[in-house]
Amino acid sequence: MSNILVFSTVTITLALLFYSIGVWAERISKYLKVWHVVTFWVGFTFDVCGTLAMHFISDDPFDLTDIHTLTGQIALWLMLVHAIWATLVVHNNKSQLRKNFHRYSFFVWLIWLIPYIGGMILGMKG
């Protein structure tokens, strides 16, 4: 297994770990905390690194008509908007928004799982 393949697999898995911890901890507490926002940004960063590494090892060009590429891009952009919005909600300290933010977080996490699981399936198929 090449080093870049190991790197991409590890970073995408770290993205899953950090993003899931942040989303589920926020969902359980039902209140958006600073450390949740940090885990969103860390998860997003790992996802970008892993996605970029996978792009370098792919033989195929970037193609938004490919369903895995499309769902991956949608998930990445949603994660970015989610992390920015979470940062603003915490910064502005609106209690009601902080209490309800977990609904949006959970939605983004579910969407993010589509390309993650799809990538696992594609990886197993070889």
JSON list of C-alpha atoms in Angstrom, two decimals, residues 30-105:
[
{"chain": "A", "resi": 30, "resn": "LYS", "atom": "CA", "xyz": [-28.35, 19.96, 22.86]},
{"chain": "A", "resi": 31, "resn": "TYR", "atom": "CA", "xyz": [-26.18, 23.04, 23.16]},
{"chain": "A", "resi": 32, "resn": "LEU", "atom": "CA", "xyz": [-23.41, 24.15, 20.80]},
{"chain": "A", "resi": 33, "resn": "LYS", "atom": "CA", "xyz": [-20.14, 24.60, 22.72]},
{"chain": "A", "resi": 34, "resn": "VAL", "atom": "CA", "xyz": [-16.80, 26.00, 21.63]},
{"chain": "A", "resi": 35, "resn": "TRP", "atom": "CA", "xyz": [-15.12, 22.59, 21.68]},
{"chain": "A", "resi": 36, "resn": "HIS", "atom": "CA", "xyz": [-17.81, 21.23, 19.33]},
{"chain": "A", "resi": 37, "resn": "VAL", "atom": "CA", "xyz": [-16.90, 23.96, 16.85]},
{"chain": "A", "resi": 38, "resn": "VAL", "atom": "CA", "xyz": [-13.22, 23.04, 17.18]},
{"chain": "A", "resi": 39, "resn": "THR", "atom": "CA", "xyz": [-14.00, 19.40, 16.34]},
{"chain": "A", "resi": 40, "resn": "PHE", "atom": "CA", "xyz": [-16.03, 20.53, 13.30]},
{"chain": "A", "resi": 41, "resn": "TRP", "atom": "CA", "xyz": [-13.03, 22.50, 11.98]},
{"chain": "A", "resi": 42, "resn": "VAL", "atom": "CA", "xyz": [-10.57, 19.68, 12.74]},
{"chain": "A", "resi": 43, "resn": "GLY", "atom": "CA", "xyz": [-12.84, 17.15, 11.02]},
{"chain": "A", "resi": 44, "resn": "PHE", "atom": "CA", "xyz": [-13.24, 19.44, 8.03]},
{"chain": "A", "resi": 45, "resn": "THR", "atom": "CA", "xyz": [-9.47, 19.96, 7.79]},
{"chain": "A", "resi": 46, "resn": "PHE", "atom": "CA", "xyz": [-8.78, 16.23, 7.88]},
{"chain": "A", "resi": 47, "resn": "ASP", "atom": "CA", "xyz": [-11.47, 15.68, 5.25]},
{"chain": "A", "resi": 48, "resn": "VAL", "atom": "CA", "xyz": [-9.94, 18.25, 2.90]},
{"chain": "A", "resi": 49, "resn": "CYS", "atom": "CA", "xyz": [-6.47, 16.71, 3.35]},
{"chain": "A", "resi": 50, "resn": "GLY", "atom": "CA", "xyz": [-7.75, 13.18, 2.74]},
{"chain": "A", "resi": 51, "resn": "THR", "atom": "CA", "xyz": [-9.84, 14.21, -0.24]},
{"chain": "A", "resi": 52, "resn": "LEU", "atom": "CA", "xyz": [-6.92, 16.04, -1.81]},
{"chain": "A", "resi": 53, "resn": "ALA", "atom": "CA", "xyz": [-4.64, 13.03, -1.25]},
{"chain": "A", "resi": 54, "resn": "MET", "atom": "CA", "xyz": [-7.21, 10.74, -2.86]},
{"chain": "A", "resi": 55, "resn": "HIS", "atom": "CA", "xyz": [-7.41, 13.08, -5.82]},
{"chain": "A", "resi": 56, "resn": "PHE", "atom": "CA", "xyz": [-3.65, 12.71, -6.32]},
{"chain": "A", "resi": 57, "resn": "ILE", "atom": "CA", "xyz": [-3.81, 8.90, -6.35]},
{"chain": "A", "resi": 58, "resn": "SER", "atom": "CA", "xyz": [-6.85, 8.70, -8.63]},
{"chain": "A", "resi": 59, "resn": "ASP", "atom": "CA", "xyz": [-6.30, 7.88, -12.29]},
{"chain": "A", "resi": 60, "resn": "ASP", "atom": "CA", "xyz": [-9.51, 9.69, -13.20]},
{"chain": "A", "resi": 61, "resn": "PRO", "atom": "CA", "xyz": [-9.78, 13.48, -13.65]},
{"chain": "A", "resi": 62, "resn": "PHE", "atom": "CA", "xyz": [-11.98, 15.58, -11.37]},
{"chain": "A", "resi": 63, "resn": "ASP", "atom": "CA", "xyz": [-15.52, 14.99, -12.68]},
{"chain": "A", "resi": 64, "resn": "LEU", "atom": "CA", "xyz": [-18.66, 16.32, -11.00]},
{"chain": "A", "resi": 65, "resn": "THR", "atom": "CA", "xyz": [-20.79, 13.96, -13.09]},
{"chain": "A", "resi": 66, "resn": "ASP", "atom": "CA", "xyz": [-19.28, 11.09, -11.07]},
{"chain": "A", "resi": 67, "resn": "ILE", "atom": "CA", "xyz": [-21.69, 10.46, -8.20]},
{"chain": "A", "resi": 68, "resn": "HIS", "atom": "CA", "xyz": [-18.93, 9.91, -5.62]},
{"chain": "A", "resi": 69, "resn": "THR", "atom": "CA", "xyz": [-17.21, 13.16, -6.61]},
{"chain": "A", "resi": 70, "resn": "LEU", "atom": "CA", "xyz": [-20.49, 15.06, -6.59]},
{"chain": "A", "resi": 71, "resn": "THR", "atom": "CA", "xyz": [-21.63, 13.79, -3.18]},
{"chain": "A", "resi": 72, "resn": "GLY", "atom": "CA", "xyz": [-18.13, 14.36, -1.80]},
{"chain": "A", "resi": 73, "resn": "GLN", "atom": "CA", "xyz": [-18.11, 17.96, -2.99]},
{"chain": "A", "resi": 74, "resn": "ILE", "atom": "CA", "xyz": [-21.58, 18.61, -1.60]},
{"chain": "A", "resi": 75, "resn": "ALA", "atom": "CA", "xyz": [-20.50, 17.15, 1.73]},
{"chain": "A", "resi": 76, "resn": "LEU", "atom": "CA", "xyz": [-17.28, 19.22, 1.86]},
{"chain": "A", "resi": 77, "resn": "TRP", "atom": "CA", "xyz": [-19.08, 22.46, 1.07]},
{"chain": "A", "resi": 78, "resn": "LEU", "atom": "CA", "xyz": [-21.80, 21.68, 3.61]},
{"chain": "A", "resi": 79, "resn": "MET", "atom": "CA", "xyz": [-19.13, 20.96, 6.22]},
{"chain": "A", "resi": 80, "resn": "LEU", "atom": "CA", "xyz": [-17.44, 24.29, 5.47]},
{"chain": "A", "resi": 81, "resn": "VAL", "atom": "CA", "xyz": [-20.72, 26.22, 5.74]},
{"chain": "A", "resi": 82, "resn": "HIS", "atom": "CA", "xyz": [-21.57, 24.27, 8.89]},
{"chain": "A", "resi": 83, "resn": "ALA", "atom": "CA", "xyz": [-18.23, 25.08, 10.56]},
{"chain": "A", "resi": 84, "resn": "ILE", "atom": "CA", "xyz": [-18.46, 28.78, 9.61]},
{"chain": "A", "resi": 85, "resn": "TRP", "atom": "CA", "xyz": [-22.06, 29.03, 10.80]},
{"chain": "A", "resi": 86, "resn": "ALA", "atom": "CA", "xyz": [-21.23, 27.21, 14.07]},
{"chain": "A", "resi": 87, "resn": "THR", "atom": "CA", "xyz": [-18.36, 29.63, 14.64]},
{"chain": "A", "resi": 88, "resn": "LEU", "atom": "CA", "xyz": [-20.67, 32.61, 14.12]},
{"chain": "A", "resi": 89, "resn": "VAL", "atom": "CA", "xyz": [-23.39, 31.16, 16.36]},
{"chain": "A", "resi": 90, "resn": "VAL", "atom": "CA", "xyz": [-20.92, 30.64, 19.22]},
{"chain": "A", "resi": 91, "resn": "HIS", "atom": "CA", "xyz": [-19.30, 34.03, 18.63]},
{"chain": "A", "resi": 92, "resn": "ASN", "atom": "CA", "xyz": [-22.67, 35.83, 18.70]},
{"chain": "A", "resi": 93, "resn": "ASN", "atom": "CA", "xyz": [-23.75, 33.72, 21.71]},
{"chain": "A", "resi": 94, "resn": "LYS", "atom": "CA", "xyz": [-27.42, 33.48, 20.77]},
{"chain": "A", "resi": 95, "resn": "SER", "atom": "CA", "xyz": [-28.73, 30.94, 23.27]},
{"chain": "A", "resi": 96, "resn": "GLN", "atom": "CA", "xyz": [-31.68, 29.73, 21.18]},
{"chain": "A", "resi": 97, "resn": "LEU", "atom": "CA", "xyz": [-29.49, 29.18, 18.11]},
{"chain": "A", "resi": 98, "resn": "ARG", "atom": "CA", "xyz": [-26.96, 27.31, 20.23]},
{"chain": "A", "resi": 99, "resn": "LYS", "atom": "CA", "xyz": [-29.73, 25.06, 21.56]},
{"chain": "A", "resi": 100, "resn": "ASN", "atom": "CA", "xyz": [-31.14, 24.23, 18.11]},
{"chain": "A", "resi": 101, "resn": "PHE", "atom": "CA", "xyz": [-27.95, 24.02, 16.07]},
{"chain": "A", "resi": 102, "resn": "HIS", "atom": "CA", "xyz": [-27.61, 20.26, 16.65]},
{"chain": "A", "resi": 103, "resn": "ARG", "atom": "CA", "xyz": [-30.40, 19.64, 14.14]},
{"chain": "A", "resi": 104, "resn": "TYR", "atom": "CA", "xyz": [-28.40, 21.20, 11.33]},
{"chain": "A", "resi": 105, "resn": "SER", "atom": "CA", "xyz": [-25.21, 19.48, 12.53]}
]
